[in-house]
CSV table of C-alpha atoms and ligand atoms in Angstrom, one decimal:
chain,number,residue,atom,x,y,z
A,203,MET,CA,6.3,-2.4,-46.4
A,204,THR,CA,8.0,0.4,-44.6
A,205,GLU,CA,8.0,-0.2,-40.8
A,206,ARG,CA,6.3,2.5,-38.7
A,207,PHE,CA,6.2,3.1,-35.0
A,208,THR,CA,2.8,4.0,-33.6
A,209,LYS,CA,3.1,4.5,-29.9
A,210,SER,CA,3.4,8.0,-28.3
A,211,PHE,CA,6.7,9.2,-27.0
A,212,THR,CA,5.0,11.5,-24.5
A,213,ARG,CA,2.4,9.0,-23.0
A,214,GLN,CA,3.5,8.1,-19.5
A,215,ALA,CA,2.5,4.9,-17.7
A,216,PRO,CA,-0.7,5.3,-15.6
A,217,LEU,CA,-0.2,5.7,-11.8
A,218,PRO,CA,-0.4,2.6,-9.6
A,219,ASP,CA,-3.9,1.8,-8.1
A,220,ALA,CA,-2.5,2.6,-4.6
A,221,ALA,CA,-1.9,6.2,-5.8
A,222,LEU,CA,-5.6,6.4,-6.9
A,223,VAL,CA,-6.8,5.2,-3.5
A,224,ALA,CA,-4.5,7.7,-1.7
A,225,ALA,CA,-5.7,10.5,-4.0
A,226,ASP,CA,-9.3,9.7,-3.3
A,227,ARG,CA,-8.7,9.6,0.5
A,228,VAL,CA,-7.0,13.1,0.4
A,229,LEU,CA,-9.6,14.6,-1.9
A,230,ARG,CA,-12.5,13.4,0.3
A,231,SER,CA,-10.8,14.7,3.4
A,232,GLY,CA,-10.5,18.2,1.9
A,233,LEU,CA,-7.1,18.5,3.6
A,234,LEU,CA,-4.8,19.5,0.8
A,235,HIS,CA,-2.5,21.8,2.6
A,236,ARG,CA,0.5,20.2,4.3
A,237,TYR,CA,0.0,22.0,7.5
A,238,GLY,CA,-3.8,21.5,7.5
A,239,HIS,CA,-3.9,18.6,10.0
A,240,GLY,CA,-4.9,19.8,13.5
A,241,ASP,CA,-4.5,16.4,15.2
A,242,GLY,CA,-0.7,16.0,15.3
A,243,ARG,CA,-0.8,13.3,12.6
A,244,ASP,CA,2.0,13.3,10.1
A,245,SER,CA,0.9,14.9,6.8
A,246,GLU,CA,1.1,13.0,3.5
A,247,VAL,CA,4.0,15.4,2.6
A,248,GLY,CA,5.8,14.6,5.8
A,249,GLN,CA,5.5,10.9,5.2
A,250,LEU,CA,6.8,11.3,1.7
A,251,GLU,CA,9.8,13.2,3.0
A,252,ARG,CA,10.5,10.5,5.6
A,253,ALA,CA,10.2,7.8,3.0
A,254,PHE,CA,12.4,9.5,0.4
A,255,ALA,CA,15.1,10.4,3.0
A,256,ASP,CA,15.2,6.7,3.9
A,257,GLU,CA,15.2,5.7,0.2
A,258,VAL,CA,18.4,7.6,-0.4
A,259,GLY,CA,19.9,7.3,3.1
A,260,ALA,CA,19.7,11.1,3.8
A,261,ARG,CA,19.1,12.6,7.3
A,262,TYR,CA,16.7,15.2,6.0
A,263,CYS,CA,14.3,15.7,3.1
A,264,LEU,CA,12.0,18.6,2.1
A,265,ALA,CA,9.3,18.4,-0.6
A,266,VAL,CA,8.6,21.5,-2.7
A,267,ALA,CA,6.5,22.6,-5.7
A,268,SER,CA,9.0,21.7,-8.5
A,269,GLY,CA,12.5,20.5,-9.3
A,270,GLY,CA,13.3,24.1,-10.3
A,271,GLN,CA,12.2,25.4,-6.9
A,272,ALA,CA,14.2,22.7,-5.1
A,273,MET,CA,17.3,24.0,-6.9
A,274,ALA,CA,16.6,27.6,-6.2
A,275,VAL,CA,15.9,26.9,-2.5
A,276,ALA,CA,19.0,24.8,-2.3
A,277,LEU,CA,21.2,27.5,-3.9
A,278,ARG,CA,19.8,30.1,-1.5
A,279,ALA,CA,20.2,27.8,1.5
A,280,VAL,CA,23.9,27.1,0.7
A,281,GLY,CA,24.5,30.8,0.8
A,282,VAL,CA,24.4,32.0,-2.9
A,283,ARG,CA,23.8,35.7,-2.9
A,284,PRO,CA,22.6,38.1,-5.7
A,285,GLY,CA,25.5,38.9,-8.0
A,286,ASP,CA,27.4,35.6,-7.3
A,287,ARG,CA,28.5,33.3,-10.1
A,288,VAL,CA,27.3,29.7,-9.9
A,289,LEU,CA,29.1,27.0,-11.9
A,290,SER,CA,26.9,24.6,-13.9
A,291,ASN,CA,26.8,22.3,-16.9
A,292,ALA,CA,26.4,24.0,-20.3
A,293,PHE,CA,24.5,20.8,-21.4
A,294,THR,CA,21.4,20.9,-19.2
A,295,LEU,CA,17.7,21.9,-19.2
A,296,ALA,CA,16.6,25.6,-19.0
A,297,PRO,CA,15.3,25.3,-15.4
A,298,VAL,CA,18.9,24.8,-14.2
A,299,PRO,CA,20.3,28.2,-15.3
A,300,GLY,CA,16.8,29.5,-14.4
A,301,ALA,CA,17.2,28.4,-10.8
A,302,ILE,CA,20.6,30.3,-10.7
A,303,ALA,CA,19.0,33.4,-12.1
A,304,ALA,CA,16.1,33.1,-9.7
A,305,VAL,CA,18.4,33.8,-6.8
A,306,GLY,CA,19.9,36.7,-8.6
A,307,ALA,CA,23.1,34.9,-9.5
A,308,THR,CA,24.7,34.3,-12.9
A,309,PRO,CA,25.5,30.9,-14.4
A,310,LEU,CA,29.1,30.2,-15.3
A,311,LEU,CA,28.7,27.3,-17.7
A,312,ILE,CA,31.2,24.4,-18.1
A,313,GLU,CA,32.1,22.7,-21.4
A,314,THR,CA,30.7,19.3,-22.3
A,315,GLU,CA,32.5,16.0,-22.9
A,316,ASP,CA,31.4,13.3,-25.4
A,317,THR,CA,30.1,11.4,-22.3
A,318,LEU,CA,27.6,14.4,-22.1
A,319,CYS,CA,29.1,15.2,-18.7
A,320,LEU,CA,31.0,18.3,-17.8
A,321,ASP,CA,34.6,18.7,-18.9
A,322,PHE,CA,36.9,18.4,-15.9
A,323,ASP,CA,39.7,20.5,-17.4
A,324,ASP,CA,37.2,23.4,-18.1
A,325,LEU,CA,35.8,23.0,-14.6
A,326,ALA,CA,39.2,23.0,-13.0
A,327,SER,CA,40.1,26.2,-14.8
A,328,LYS,CA,36.9,28.0,-13.6
A,329,LEU,CA,36.7,26.7,-10.0
A,330,ASP,CA,38.4,29.8,-8.6
A,331,ARG,CA,35.6,32.0,-10.0
A,332,ALA,CA,32.7,30.6,-7.9
A,333,SER,CA,32.0,28.9,-4.6
A,334,VAL,CA,29.1,26.7,-5.7
A,335,LEU,CA,28.6,24.2,-8.5
A,336,LEU,CA,25.1,23.3,-9.5
A,337,LEU,CA,25.9,19.9,-11.1
A,338,SER,CA,23.3,18.7,-13.5
A,339,HIS,CA,23.2,14.9,-14.2
A,340,MET,CA,21.5,15.8,-17.5
A,341,ARG,CA,19.6,13.0,-19.2
A,342,GLY,CA,21.0,10.6,-16.5
A,343,HIS,CA,24.7,10.9,-17.3
A,344,MET,CA,26.8,11.0,-14.2
A,345,CYS,CA,30.4,12.2,-14.3
A,346,ASP,CA,33.1,10.5,-12.3
A,347,MET,CA,31.6,11.6,-8.9
A,348,ASP,CA,34.7,10.6,-6.9
A,349,ARG,CA,37.0,12.7,-9.0
A,350,LEU,CA,34.4,15.6,-9.1
A,351,MET,CA,34.0,15.6,-5.3
A,352,ALA,CA,37.8,15.5,-4.7
A,353,LEU,CA,38.3,18.4,-7.1
A,354,CYS,CA,35.5,20.5,-5.6
A,355,ASP,CA,36.4,19.7,-2.0
A,356,ARG,CA,40.0,20.8,-2.6
A,357,ALA,CA,38.8,24.1,-4.1
A,358,GLY,CA,36.2,24.7,-1.4
A,359,VAL,CA,33.4,24.6,-3.9
A,360,THR,CA,30.0,23.4,-2.6
A,361,VAL,CA,28.2,20.9,-4.8
A,362,VAL,CA,24.5,21.0,-5.3
A,363,GLU,CA,23.2,18.1,-7.4
A,364,ASP,CA,20.4,18.3,-10.0
A,365,CYS,CA,19.1,14.8,-10.0
A,366,ALA,CA,16.0,15.4,-12.2
A,367,HIS,CA,17.1,12.5,-14.4
A,368,THR,CA,18.9,10.4,-11.8
A,369,MET,CA,16.3,9.6,-9.1
A,370,GLY,CA,16.9,5.9,-8.5
A,371,ALA,CA,20.4,5.9,-9.9
A,372,PHE,CA,23.7,5.2,-8.2
A,373,TRP,CA,27.4,6.1,-8.6
A,374,ASN,CA,29.6,3.4,-6.9
A,375,ASP,CA,26.6,2.2,-4.9
A,376,VAL,CA,25.9,5.7,-3.5
A,377,PRO,CA,22.5,7.1,-4.5
A,378,SER,CA,22.7,10.0,-6.9
A,379,GLY,CA,22.1,13.2,-4.9
A,380,ARG,CA,24.2,12.0,-2.0
A,381,HIS,CA,27.6,13.0,-3.1
A,382,GLY,CA,27.2,16.8,-2.9
A,383,ARG,CA,25.9,18.9,0.0
A,384,VAL,CA,22.4,18.9,-1.3
A,385,GLY,CA,20.5,16.7,-3.8
A,386,CYS,CA,17.6,18.1,-5.8
A,387,TYR,CA,15.0,15.9,-7.6
A,388,SER,CA,11.9,16.5,-9.7
A,389,THR,CA,8.6,14.7,-9.6
A,390,GLN,CA,7.4,16.4,-12.8
A,391,THR,CA,5.5,14.0,-15.2
A,392,TYR,CA,8.4,13.3,-17.4
A,393,LYS,CA,10.9,12.3,-14.7
A,394,HIS,CA,11.0,9.1,-12.7
A,395,ILE,CA,8.0,9.5,-10.4
A,396,ASN,CA,5.0,11.5,-11.5
A,397,SER,CA,2.9,14.1,-9.6
A,398,GLY,CA,2.5,16.5,-12.5
A,399,GLU,CA,4.8,18.9,-10.9
A,400,GLY,CA,6.9,18.6,-7.7
A,401,GLY,CA,10.4,18.5,-6.2
A,402,LEU,CA,12.4,17.1,-3.3
A,403,LEU,CA,15.7,18.1,-1.7
A,404,VAL,CA,17.9,16.0,0.6
A,405,SER,CA,20.8,16.8,2.8
A,406,ASP,CA,22.5,15.8,6.0
A,407,ASP,CA,23.2,19.4,7.0
A,408,ALA,CA,20.7,20.6,9.7
A,409,GLU,CA,21.3,24.3,9.4
A,410,LEU,CA,21.0,24.3,5.6
A,411,MET,CA,17.8,22.2,5.8
A,412,ALA,CA,16.4,24.6,8.4
A,413,ARG,CA,17.0,27.5,6.0
A,414,ALA,CA,15.5,25.5,3.1
A,415,THR,CA,12.4,24.6,5.1
A,416,VAL,CA,11.7,28.2,6.0
A,417,LEU,CA,12.4,29.3,2.4
A,418,SER,CA,9.9,26.7,1.2
A,419,GLY,CA,7.2,28.5,3.2
A,420,CYS,CA,6.8,26.6,6.5
A,421,TYR,CA,5.8,29.7,8.5
A,422,MET,CA,6.3,28.6,12.1
A,423,ASN,CA,5.3,25.0,11.4
A,424,PHE,CA,8.9,23.7,11.2
A,425,ALA,CA,8.3,21.2,14.1
A,426,ARG,CA,5.8,19.4,11.8
A,427,HIS,CA,8.5,18.0,9.5
A,428,PRO,CA,9.2,14.4,10.4
A,429,ALA,CA,12.2,14.4,8.0
A,430,GLY,CA,13.4,17.9,9.0
A,431,PRO,CA,16.0,19.1,11.4
A,432,PRO,CA,15.2,19.4,15.2
A,433,PRO,CA,13.5,22.7,16.3
A,434,GLU,CA,16.7,24.0,17.8
A,435,ALA,CA,18.2,24.2,14.3
A,436,TYR,CA,15.7,27.0,13.6
A,437,HIS,CA,16.3,29.5,16.4
A,438,ASP,CA,17.6,32.5,14.4
A,439,ILE,CA,16.9,31.0,10.9
A,440,ALA,CA,13.1,31.2,11.3
A,441,LEU,CA,13.3,35.0,11.7
A,442,GLU,CA,16.1,35.7,9.3
A,443,THR,CA,15.0,33.7,6.3
A,444,PRO,CA,12.3,34.9,3.8
A,445,ASN,CA,9.3,32.7,2.8
A,446,MET,CA,9.5,31.8,-0.9
A,447,SER,CA,6.2,29.9,-0.7
A,448,CYS,CA,6.8,26.8,-2.8
A,449,ARG,CA,5.4,24.0,-0.6
A,450,MET,CA,4.2,20.6,-1.9
A,451,ASP,CA,0.6,19.8,-1.3
A,452,GLU,CA,-1.0,16.7,0.2
A,453,LEU,CA,-2.5,15.4,-3.0
A,454,ARG,CA,0.9,15.2,-4.8
A,455,ALA,CA,2.6,13.7,-1.9
A,456,ALA,CA,-0.1,11.1,-1.5
A,457,ILE,CA,0.2,9.9,-5.2
A,458,LEU,CA,4.1,10.0,-5.0
A,459,ARG,CA,4.5,7.8,-2.0
A,460,PRO,CA,3.3,4.5,-3.6
A,461,GLN,CA,5.5,5.2,-6.6
A,462,LEU,CA,8.7,5.3,-4.6
A,463,THR,CA,8.6,1.5,-4.1
A,464,GLY,CA,8.8,1.0,-7.9
A,465,LEU,CA,12.1,2.9,-8.5
A,466,ALA,CA,14.3,-0.2,-8.7
A,467,ARG,CA,11.7,-2.1,-10.8
A,468,ASP,CA,11.4,0.9,-13.2
A,469,ARG,CA,15.2,1.2,-13.4
A,470,ALA,CA,15.4,-2.4,-14.6
A,471,ALA,CA,12.6,-1.9,-17.1
A,472,TRP,CA,14.3,1.3,-18.5
A,473,ALA,CA,17.6,-0.6,-18.7
A,474,VAL,CA,16.0,-3.1,-21.1
A,475,LEU,CA,14.8,-0.3,-23.4
A,476,TYR,CA,18.1,1.6,-23.2
A,477,ARG,CA,20.3,-1.5,-23.9
A,478,THR,CA,18.0,-2.6,-26.7
A,479,LEU,CA,18.5,0.8,-28.4
A,480,GLU,CA,22.2,0.7,-27.8
A,481,ASP,CA,22.5,-2.8,-29.3
A,482,GLY,CA,20.3,-1.8,-32.3
A,483,LEU,CA,22.5,1.2,-33.2
A,484,ARG,CA,25.9,-0.3,-32.3
A,485,GLY,CA,26.6,-1.2,-35.9
A,486,THR,CA,25.0,1.8,-37.6
A,487,PRO,CA,27.6,3.7,-39.6
A,488,GLY,CA,28.4,7.2,-38.2
A,489,VAL,CA,26.6,6.6,-34.9
A,490,ALA,CA,28.6,7.4,-31.8
A,491,LEU,CA,27.0,5.9,-28.7
A,492,VAL,CA,27.5,7.7,-25.4
A,493,PRO,CA,30.2,5.9,-23.3
A,494,ARG,CA,28.9,4.8,-19.9
A,495,SER,CA,30.9,4.0,-16.8
A,496,ASP,CA,30.6,0.6,-15.1
A,497,ARG,CA,30.6,2.6,-11.8
A,498,GLU,CA,27.2,4.1,-12.6
A,499,ARG,CA,23.9,2.3,-12.2
A,500,PHE,CA,21.8,4.7,-14.3
A,501,VAL,CA,18.1,5.1,-15.1
A,502,GLY,CA,17.7,4.9,-18.9
A,503,SER,CA,14.6,7.0,-19.1
A,504,SER,CA,15.9,8.7,-22.2
A,505,PHE,CA,18.5,7.7,-24.9
A,506,GLN,CA,21.1,9.9,-26.7
A,507,PHE,CA,23.5,9.2,-29.5
A,508,ARG,CA,25.6,11.4,-31.7
A,509,LEU,CA,26.2,11.8,-35.4
A,510,PRO,CA,29.6,13.6,-35.4
A,511,GLY,CA,30.2,15.6,-38.5
A,512,TRP,CA,26.6,15.6,-39.8
A,513,SER,CA,25.5,18.9,-41.2
A,514,ALA,CA,22.5,20.8,-39.9
A,515,GLU,CA,20.6,19.9,-43.1
A,516,ALA,CA,21.3,16.2,-42.6
A,517,MET,CA,20.2,16.3,-38.9
A,518,THR,CA,17.0,18.2,-39.9
A,519,ALA,CA,16.3,15.6,-42.6
A,520,LEU,CA,16.8,12.7,-40.1
A,521,ILE,CA,14.3,14.3,-37.7
A,522,ALA,CA,11.8,14.7,-40.5
A,523,ARG,CA,12.2,11.2,-41.9
A,524,ALA,CA,12.2,9.5,-38.5
A,525,GLY,CA,9.2,11.6,-37.6
A,526,ARG,CA,7.3,10.4,-40.7
A,527,ARG,CA,7.8,6.8,-39.4
A,528,GLY,CA,6.5,7.7,-35.9
A,529,VAL,CA,9.9,8.1,-34.2
A,530,GLU,CA,10.0,11.4,-32.4
A,531,ILE,CA,13.6,12.5,-31.9
A,532,LYS,CA,14.9,15.8,-30.5
A,533,TRP,CA,18.0,17.6,-31.6
A,534,PHE,CA,20.1,20.0,-29.5
A,535,GLY,CA,21.6,21.7,-32.4
A,536,ALA,CA,18.6,23.6,-33.7
A,537,GLU,CA,19.2,27.4,-34.3
A,538,GLN,CA,15.9,28.2,-32.4
A,539,PRO,CA,14.8,26.5,-29.2
A,540,VAL,CA,11.9,24.0,-29.8
A,541,GLY,CA,9.5,22.7,-27.2
A,542,PHE,CA,11.5,21.7,-24.1
A,543,THR,CA,14.8,21.7,-25.9
A,544,SER,CA,17.0,24.7,-25.8
A,545,ARG,CA,20.8,25.2,-25.9
A,546,TYR,CA,23.1,27.3,-23.6
A,547,ASP,CA,23.4,30.1,-26.1
A,548,HIS,CA,19.6,30.5,-26.1
A,549,TRP,CA,19.8,31.6,-22.4
A,550,ARG,CA,20.6,35.2,-23.2
A,551,TYR,CA,20.0,36.5,-19.7
A,552,ALA,CA,23.0,34.4,-18.6
A,553,ALA,CA,25.2,36.0,-21.3
A,554,PRO,CA,27.1,32.7,-21.8
A,555,GLU,CA,30.7,32.7,-23.0
A,556,PRO,CA,31.0,30.8,-26.3
A,557,LEU,CA,31.7,27.1,-25.5
A,558,PRO,CA,33.0,25.5,-28.8
A,559,LYS,CA,33.3,22.0,-27.5
A,560,THR,CA,29.7,22.0,-26.2
A,561,THR,CA,28.4,23.6,-29.4
A,562,ALA,CA,30.0,20.8,-31.5
A,563,ILE,CA,28.6,18.1,-29.2
A,564,LEU,CA,25.1,19.5,-29.2
A,565,ALA,CA,25.1,20.0,-33.0
A,566,SER,CA,25.6,16.2,-33.3
A,567,LEU,CA,23.3,15.1,-30.5
A,568,VAL,CA,20.1,13.2,-30.9
A,569,ASP,CA,17.7,12.7,-28.0
A,570,LEU,CA,14.8,10.3,-27.5
A,571,ARG,CA,12.4,9.9,-24.6
A,572,LEU,CA,11.8,6.3,-23.5
A,573,PRO,CA,8.5,6.2,-21.5
A,574,LEU,CA,7.7,2.9,-19.7
A,575,THR,CA,4.7,2.5,-22.0
A,576,PHE,CA,7.3,1.1,-24.4
A,577,ASP,CA,8.6,-2.5,-24.3
A,578,ALA,CA,11.7,-4.2,-25.7
A,579,ALA,CA,10.0,-4.9,-29.0
A,580,ASP,CA,9.1,-1.2,-29.3
A,581,ALA,CA,12.8,-0.2,-28.5
A,582,ALA,CA,14.0,-2.7,-31.2
A,583,CYS,CA,11.5,-1.2,-33.7
A,584,ILE,CA,12.7,2.4,-33.0
A,585,ALA,CA,16.3,1.3,-33.4
A,586,ARG,CA,15.6,-0.4,-36.7
A,587,ILE,CA,13.9,2.7,-38.1
A,588,LEU,CA,16.7,4.9,-36.9
A,589,ASP,CA,19.3,2.6,-38.3
A,590,ASN,CA,17.5,2.5,-41.6
A,591,GLU,CA,17.1,6.2,-41.9
A,592,ILE,CA,20.6,7.0,-40.9
A,593,ARG,CA,22.0,4.5,-43.5
A,594,GLU,CA,19.6,6.0,-46.1
A,595,LEU,CA,20.8,9.6,-45.4
A,596,ALA,CA,24.5,8.5,-45.3
A,597,ARG,CA,24.2,6.9,-48.7
A,598,PRO,CA,25.7,9.0,-51.5
A,599,GLN,CA,22.7,10.9,-52.9
A,600,THR,CA,21.9,10.6,-56.6
A,601,ALA,CA,20.6,13.7,-58.6
A,602,ALA,CA,17.1,12.3,-58.6
A,603,GLU,CA,16.9,12.3,-54.8
B,91,PLP,C1,13.0,18.8,-15.6
B,91,PLP,C2,14.4,19.2,-15.2
B,91,PLP,C3,14.6,20.0,-14.1
B,91,PLP,C4,13.5,20.8,-13.3
B,91,PLP,O1,12.4,20.1,-13.0
B,91,PLP,P1,11.0,20.8,-12.8
B,91,PLP,O2,10.4,19.9,-11.8
B,91,PLP,O3,10.3,20.7,-14.2
B,91,PLP,O4,11.2,22.2,-12.4
B,91,PLP,C5,15.9,20.2,-13.7
B,91,PLP,N1,16.9,19.7,-14.3
B,91,PLP,C6,16.8,18.9,-15.4
B,91,PLP,C7,18.0,18.4,-16.1
B,91,PLP,C8,15.5,18.6,-15.9
B,91,PLP,O5,15.3,17.9,-17.0
């Protein structure tokens, strides 16, 4: 009998009981606004900010309404002005160029390596055209961060990190998000901790974080940020910075805090799924696994591999055949954007220059979500089905087929 996979690729793990208890407490109190407490107690949001700052060893942390908002606030806070160009990865998710466009700037996209990280040569050739790089660790792939920071520091380019897929990951034992000037994270359902929507940013720079806090919509409540800069940092900033109104609320913060303690455990669980898929596809003809550095401790919440040289027809056939056996894969090569998956040349507002290397990589790139509702046996089953279908499609076809 043909093996089928029956679990859902979009079903996330339920939240821990402690999150349910915390949510109940907040809902019963009716205090859902982060500045609603009159008694000088730290808000749930403030406590989350303090806990996350400690988690990644940052001086300051600010919670906001989404990962996209965290990036837009960060870009504005580091001084990006309308009309500026901002460097970023061509291989990323739409909210990344979206955050650049949201501050009136234009993305200047960088080519992609077979590691799925940005191409250092292309970056080096474009560093004199912008003063900020919004570096996206797309799907958890971190480039050589030591080399990147040396290159950007030398060129005077400020690095803002998009850590939507690297919360809980490390490069050379430094948490992802702590190499650049600012680290931005998402707490949207399909990332590493889940509040439906939400975002966090961290930095050690007091002036930058004062701007970010006012941008997020703190009004004159900046003293009520237990993980924020001291009130002195705000003296002119509070009057000179607009309010972009993208605060996090108490309910989301309350359900996020108990999830923080599970980051290391979840990284270990994801590693099992990721390595099982890697092992299961290592011998599959035509499959190129994505090289990983031993300096990264990554979070394998999704899995990618490439089928270099495969035609669009063959890729489409694989998606259909795997889909019929319950394995939901995504492809970055589709002519039209589908669901959450789009490609740099679909972002017309950014008028991207053609990037042939990225186009070729994306045309061969297969992407799978790995929710923690899967176990090692599930990952092995998915790998067997993919191995099977890839071999089937690679077999010389007879006229009858
Ligand atoms: C999801 C995502 C974001 C943005 O997060 P939201 O919280 O959904 O706005 C940013 N970058 C990448 C790579 C993402 O996948």
